[in-house]
XYZ file of C-alpha atoms in Angstrom:
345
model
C -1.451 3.909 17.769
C -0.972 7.273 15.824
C 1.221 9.863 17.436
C -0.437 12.754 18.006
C -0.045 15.996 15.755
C 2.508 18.416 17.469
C 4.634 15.295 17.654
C 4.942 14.319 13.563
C 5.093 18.586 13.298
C 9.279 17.868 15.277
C 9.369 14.965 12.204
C 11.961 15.656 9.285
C 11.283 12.916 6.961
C 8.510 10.451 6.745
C 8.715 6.627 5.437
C 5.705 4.312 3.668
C 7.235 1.034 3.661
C 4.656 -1.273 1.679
C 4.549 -4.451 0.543
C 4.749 -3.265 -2.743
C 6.689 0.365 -3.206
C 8.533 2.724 -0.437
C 7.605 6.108 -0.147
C 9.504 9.065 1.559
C 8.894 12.421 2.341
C 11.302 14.721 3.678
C 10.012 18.032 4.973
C 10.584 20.659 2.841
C 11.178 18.512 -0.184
C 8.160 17.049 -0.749
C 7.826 12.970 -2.601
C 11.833 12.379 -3.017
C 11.105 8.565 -3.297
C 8.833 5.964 -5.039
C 9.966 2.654 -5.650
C 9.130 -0.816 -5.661
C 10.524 -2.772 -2.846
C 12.638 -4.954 -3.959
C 16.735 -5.278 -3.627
C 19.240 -7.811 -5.420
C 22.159 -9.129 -3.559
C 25.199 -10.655 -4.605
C 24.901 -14.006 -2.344
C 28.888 -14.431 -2.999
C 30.052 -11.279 -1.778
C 26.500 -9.775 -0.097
C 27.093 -6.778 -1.980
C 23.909 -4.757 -2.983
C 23.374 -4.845 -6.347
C 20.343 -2.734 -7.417
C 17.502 -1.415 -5.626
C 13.768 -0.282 -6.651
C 12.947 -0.466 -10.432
C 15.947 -1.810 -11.685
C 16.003 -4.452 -8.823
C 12.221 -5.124 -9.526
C 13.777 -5.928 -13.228
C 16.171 -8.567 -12.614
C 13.066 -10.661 -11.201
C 13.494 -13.984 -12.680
C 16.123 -13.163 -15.010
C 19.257 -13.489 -13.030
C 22.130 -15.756 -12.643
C 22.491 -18.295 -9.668
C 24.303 -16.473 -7.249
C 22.451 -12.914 -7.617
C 18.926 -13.275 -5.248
C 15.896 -10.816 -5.299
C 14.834 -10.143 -2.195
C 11.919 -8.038 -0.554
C 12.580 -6.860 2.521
C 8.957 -5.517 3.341
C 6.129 -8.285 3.220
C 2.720 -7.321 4.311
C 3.178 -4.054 5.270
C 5.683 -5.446 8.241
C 9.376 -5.187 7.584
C 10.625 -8.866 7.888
C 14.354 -8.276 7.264
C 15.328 -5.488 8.623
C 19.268 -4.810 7.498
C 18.016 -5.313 3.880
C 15.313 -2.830 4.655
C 18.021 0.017 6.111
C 20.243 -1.046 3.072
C 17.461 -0.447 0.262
C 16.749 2.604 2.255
C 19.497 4.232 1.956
C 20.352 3.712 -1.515
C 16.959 4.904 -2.753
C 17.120 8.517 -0.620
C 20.611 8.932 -2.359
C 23.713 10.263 -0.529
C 22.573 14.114 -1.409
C 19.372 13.566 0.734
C 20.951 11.692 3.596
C 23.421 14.286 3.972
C 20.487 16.920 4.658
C 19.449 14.212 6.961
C 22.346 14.005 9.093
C 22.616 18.007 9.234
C 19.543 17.885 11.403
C 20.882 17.941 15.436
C 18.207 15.684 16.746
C 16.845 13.998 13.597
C 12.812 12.782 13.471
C 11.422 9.996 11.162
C 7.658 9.093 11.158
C 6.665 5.476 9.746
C 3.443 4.265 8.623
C 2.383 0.858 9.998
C -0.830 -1.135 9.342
C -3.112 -0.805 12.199
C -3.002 -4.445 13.343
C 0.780 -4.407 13.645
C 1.758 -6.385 16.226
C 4.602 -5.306 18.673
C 7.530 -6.913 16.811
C 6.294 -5.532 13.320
C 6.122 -1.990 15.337
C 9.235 -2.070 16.782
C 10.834 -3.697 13.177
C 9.851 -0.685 11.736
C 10.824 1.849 14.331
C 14.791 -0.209 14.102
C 14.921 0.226 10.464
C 15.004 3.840 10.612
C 16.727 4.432 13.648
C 19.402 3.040 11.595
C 19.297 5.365 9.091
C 20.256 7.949 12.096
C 16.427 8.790 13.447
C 16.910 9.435 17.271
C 13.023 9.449 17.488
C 10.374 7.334 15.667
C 6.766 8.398 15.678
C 4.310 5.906 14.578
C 1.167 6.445 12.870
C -2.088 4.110 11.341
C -1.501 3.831 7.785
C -5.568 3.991 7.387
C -5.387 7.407 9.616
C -2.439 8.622 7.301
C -4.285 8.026 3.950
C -7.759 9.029 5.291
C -5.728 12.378 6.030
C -3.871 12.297 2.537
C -7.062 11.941 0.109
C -8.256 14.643 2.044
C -10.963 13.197 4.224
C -12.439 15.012 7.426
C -10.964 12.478 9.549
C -10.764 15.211 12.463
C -14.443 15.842 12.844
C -17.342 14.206 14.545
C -18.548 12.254 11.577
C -18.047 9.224 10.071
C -15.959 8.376 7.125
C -14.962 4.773 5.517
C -12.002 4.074 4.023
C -11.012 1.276 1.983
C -6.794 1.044 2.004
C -6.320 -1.480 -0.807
C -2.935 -2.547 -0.664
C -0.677 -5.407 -2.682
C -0.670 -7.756 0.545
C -4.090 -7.051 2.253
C -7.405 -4.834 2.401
C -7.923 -2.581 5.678
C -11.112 -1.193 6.216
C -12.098 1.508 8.749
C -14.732 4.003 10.135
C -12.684 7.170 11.173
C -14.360 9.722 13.814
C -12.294 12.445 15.543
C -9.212 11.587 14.408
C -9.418 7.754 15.097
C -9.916 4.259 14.217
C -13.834 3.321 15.439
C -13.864 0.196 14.107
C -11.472 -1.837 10.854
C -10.740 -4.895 9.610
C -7.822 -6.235 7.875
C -8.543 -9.073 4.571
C -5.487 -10.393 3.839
C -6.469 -10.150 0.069
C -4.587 -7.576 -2.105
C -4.314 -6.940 -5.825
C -1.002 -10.056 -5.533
C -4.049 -11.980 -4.636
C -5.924 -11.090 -7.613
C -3.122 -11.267 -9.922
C -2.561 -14.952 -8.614
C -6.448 -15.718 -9.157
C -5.787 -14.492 -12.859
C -2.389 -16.607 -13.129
C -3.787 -19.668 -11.825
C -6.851 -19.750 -13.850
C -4.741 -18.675 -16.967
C -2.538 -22.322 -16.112
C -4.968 -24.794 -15.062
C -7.732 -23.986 -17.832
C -5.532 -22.553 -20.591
C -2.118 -24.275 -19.731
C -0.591 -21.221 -19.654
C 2.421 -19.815 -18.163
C 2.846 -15.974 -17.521
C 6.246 -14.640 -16.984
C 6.401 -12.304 -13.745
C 8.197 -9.267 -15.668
C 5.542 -9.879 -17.964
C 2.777 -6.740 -18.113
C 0.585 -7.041 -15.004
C -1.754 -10.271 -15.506
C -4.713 -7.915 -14.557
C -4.030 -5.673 -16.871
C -4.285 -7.788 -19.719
C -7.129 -9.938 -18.773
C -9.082 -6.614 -17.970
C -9.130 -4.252 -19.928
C -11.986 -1.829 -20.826
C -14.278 -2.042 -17.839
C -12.215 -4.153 -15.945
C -14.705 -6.441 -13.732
C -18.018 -5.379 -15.350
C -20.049 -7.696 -17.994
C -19.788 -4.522 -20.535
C -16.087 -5.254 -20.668
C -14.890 -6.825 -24.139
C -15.463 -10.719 -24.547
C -12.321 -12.034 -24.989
C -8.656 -10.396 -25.150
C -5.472 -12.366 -26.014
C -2.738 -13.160 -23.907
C 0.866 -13.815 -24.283
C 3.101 -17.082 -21.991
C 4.646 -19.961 -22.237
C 3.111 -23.705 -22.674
C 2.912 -25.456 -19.495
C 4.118 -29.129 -21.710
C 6.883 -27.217 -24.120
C 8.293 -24.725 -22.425
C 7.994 -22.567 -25.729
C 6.146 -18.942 -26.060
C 2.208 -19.622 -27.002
C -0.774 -17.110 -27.645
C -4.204 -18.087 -26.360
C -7.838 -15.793 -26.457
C -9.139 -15.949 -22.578
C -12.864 -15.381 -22.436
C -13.309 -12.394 -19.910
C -16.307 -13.664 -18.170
C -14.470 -16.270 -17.441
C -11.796 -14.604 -15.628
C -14.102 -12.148 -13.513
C -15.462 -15.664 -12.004
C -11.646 -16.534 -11.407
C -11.272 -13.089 -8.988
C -14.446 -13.385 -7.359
C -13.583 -15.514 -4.434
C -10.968 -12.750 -3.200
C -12.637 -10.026 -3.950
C -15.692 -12.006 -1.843
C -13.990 -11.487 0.977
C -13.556 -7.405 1.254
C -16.965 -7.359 0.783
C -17.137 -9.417 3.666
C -14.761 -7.592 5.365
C -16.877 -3.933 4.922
C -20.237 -5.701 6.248
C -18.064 -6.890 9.532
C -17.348 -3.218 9.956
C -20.890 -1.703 9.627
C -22.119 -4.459 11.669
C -19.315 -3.352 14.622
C -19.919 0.226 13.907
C -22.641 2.852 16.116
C -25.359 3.212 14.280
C -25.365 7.083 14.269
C -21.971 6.447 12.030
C -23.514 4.323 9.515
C -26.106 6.820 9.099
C -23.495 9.258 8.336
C -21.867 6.557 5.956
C -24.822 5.954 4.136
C -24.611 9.309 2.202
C -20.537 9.623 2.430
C -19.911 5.803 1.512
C -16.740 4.784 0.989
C -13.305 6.095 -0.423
C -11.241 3.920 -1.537
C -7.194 4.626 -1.380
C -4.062 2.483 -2.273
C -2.556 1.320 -5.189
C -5.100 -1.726 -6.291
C -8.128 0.689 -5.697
C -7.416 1.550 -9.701
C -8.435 -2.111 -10.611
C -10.566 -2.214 -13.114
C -14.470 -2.155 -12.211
C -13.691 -3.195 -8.294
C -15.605 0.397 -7.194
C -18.431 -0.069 -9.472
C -18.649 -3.806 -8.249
C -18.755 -2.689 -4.606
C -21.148 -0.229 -5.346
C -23.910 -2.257 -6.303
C -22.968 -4.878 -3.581
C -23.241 -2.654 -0.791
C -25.633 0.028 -2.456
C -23.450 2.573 -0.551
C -21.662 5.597 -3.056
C -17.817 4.285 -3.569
C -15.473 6.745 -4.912
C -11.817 6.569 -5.698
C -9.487 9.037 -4.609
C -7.602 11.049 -6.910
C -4.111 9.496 -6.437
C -4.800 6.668 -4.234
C -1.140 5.058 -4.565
C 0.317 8.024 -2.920
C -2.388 8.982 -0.342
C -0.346 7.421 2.928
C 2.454 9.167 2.301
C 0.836 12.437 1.090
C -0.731 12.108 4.364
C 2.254 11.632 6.296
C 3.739 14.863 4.662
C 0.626 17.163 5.662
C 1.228 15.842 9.223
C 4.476 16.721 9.089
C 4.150 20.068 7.617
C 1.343 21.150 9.778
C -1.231 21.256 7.127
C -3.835 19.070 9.498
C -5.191 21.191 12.132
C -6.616 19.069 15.453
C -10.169 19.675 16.164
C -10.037 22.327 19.445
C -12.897 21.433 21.810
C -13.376 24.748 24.140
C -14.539 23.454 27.596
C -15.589 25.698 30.271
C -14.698 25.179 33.813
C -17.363 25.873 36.763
């Protein structure tokens, strides 16, 4: 459930947690963090070793006793001392002491909008322990719609595609709400693992995980679509040997290795219209669909969609940061509640 406006307006400082990178915004400031989610611990001493980038790093390259841990998995924080931990090393002891100036402080977290109870309340512990007296709660798919500037307030429909590293939400916003969604647990991790496993069992090949991103290599140019460049060459290590091998990976090859995942958003949007009134697919049928979150820049997905569905798909500007850039306009009253004037007999 979203908390309603005048509520996030009392909010100081606002938290994206995601699977991938944590965002905050602290009013006033603006974007003071984004960084991966990730944390290495000392498993000797527990000590907290890094945090964000540098953390993300060390993945796969340390020794024994130092783990890499992410503290965040699907959207849902699943450990949540590691999560208060990384949290406060990323905002810094400059911006925590603003914090703790505040008399009664305010945090607002995003949370996907099939968060069960304990994933809710997970969140609302990790940053009461950062000093929040008060936790307000709002749909990530609300926040973004809000962030990439859609008219999520008014009586019409808009789609929104939130395509995160863990999962795909989909909804139909109208007056502020959630008409109808649907959560695909396929991200761009899923991808990525489509492209790694096809790269080992038809190539033999091995890609290191602080390699460049596998999608990144394997699509380049246009990305998913046949104009894309035949082959490209990438970089591992041989499955038998062990040692570092070059191999050329035909393209076409590896769009048929990403279709099964991807074959399930677009199941995932028909669910929707099919749940939806049809007066709001009417309206989506010239607005179509905006797509938000970090994997909505792969390569050729909104052209793909497009000619599956037939319905306009457009990307919005800076779709990694649309949650939290959301979140901030909430907080800083920059979203204004549609007034209905009723008049009484």
């Amino acid at each position: 459930m979203t908390a309603r406006l005048d509520q996030l307006r009392r909010c100081h400082f606002a938290v994206d947690l995601g699977a991938s990178r944590t965002r905050v915004f602290v009013k006033g400031a603006g974007l003071v963090v984004d960084q991966p989610s990730v944390a290495a611990v000392n498993t000797r001493t527990g000590a907290l070793i890094a945090v964000g980038e540098f953390a993300e790093r060390m993945t796969g390259r340390t020794p024994h006793y130092i783990r890499v841990v992410r503290p965040v998995s699907g959207g849902s924080v699943v450990d949540i001392e590691m999560a208060q931990r990384m949290l406060r090393h990323l905002l810094g002891d400059k911006v925590r002491r603003t914090l703790r100036r505040k008399p009664f402080l305010r945090a607002a977290a995003c949370t996907p909008n099939d968060a069960d109870p304990l994933g809710r309340r997970a969140a609302v512990e990790t940053l009461v322990g950062l000093g929040a007296r008060r936790v307000e709660l709002v749909d990530t798919i609300v926040a973004a719609g809000v962030g990439c500037g859609l008219p999520v307030e008014r009586p019409e429909a808009t789609m929104i595609m939130v395509c995160g590293a863990a999962a795909t939400q989909l909804a139909v916003l109208s007056l502020g709400s959630i008409v109808t969604s649907e959560r695909i647990p396929v991200g761009g991790e899923a991808v990525d693992n489509a492209i790694v496993q096809h790269l080992r069992l038809q190539h033999e090949l091995i890609l290191p995980s602080q390699s460049v991103r596998p999608l990144q290599l394997a699509l380049s140019g246009n990305g998913l679509t046949p104009h894309g460049p035949a082959s490209t060459e990438i970089h591992g290590l041989d499955v038998a040997t062990g040692l570092a091998r070059s191999v050329k990976v035909d393209t076409a090859a590896v769009r048929d290795a990403i279709q099964t995942p991807l074959t399930a958003v677009l199941d995932g949007i028909g669910k929707v219209l099919r749940d939806c009134p049809p007066d709001l697919v009417a309206d989506l049928a010239d607005r179509g669909i905006m797509m938000v979150g970090g994997s909505a820049l792969l390569p050729g997905l909104d052209q793909m969609l497009r000619q599956a569905t037939g319905m306009p798909v457009s990307i919005a500007e800076r779709p990694e940061l649309c949650a939290i850039e959301g979140l901030g306009a909430m907080l800083e009253g920059r979203v204004e509640p549609l007034e209905l004037n009723l008049e009484s007999d």
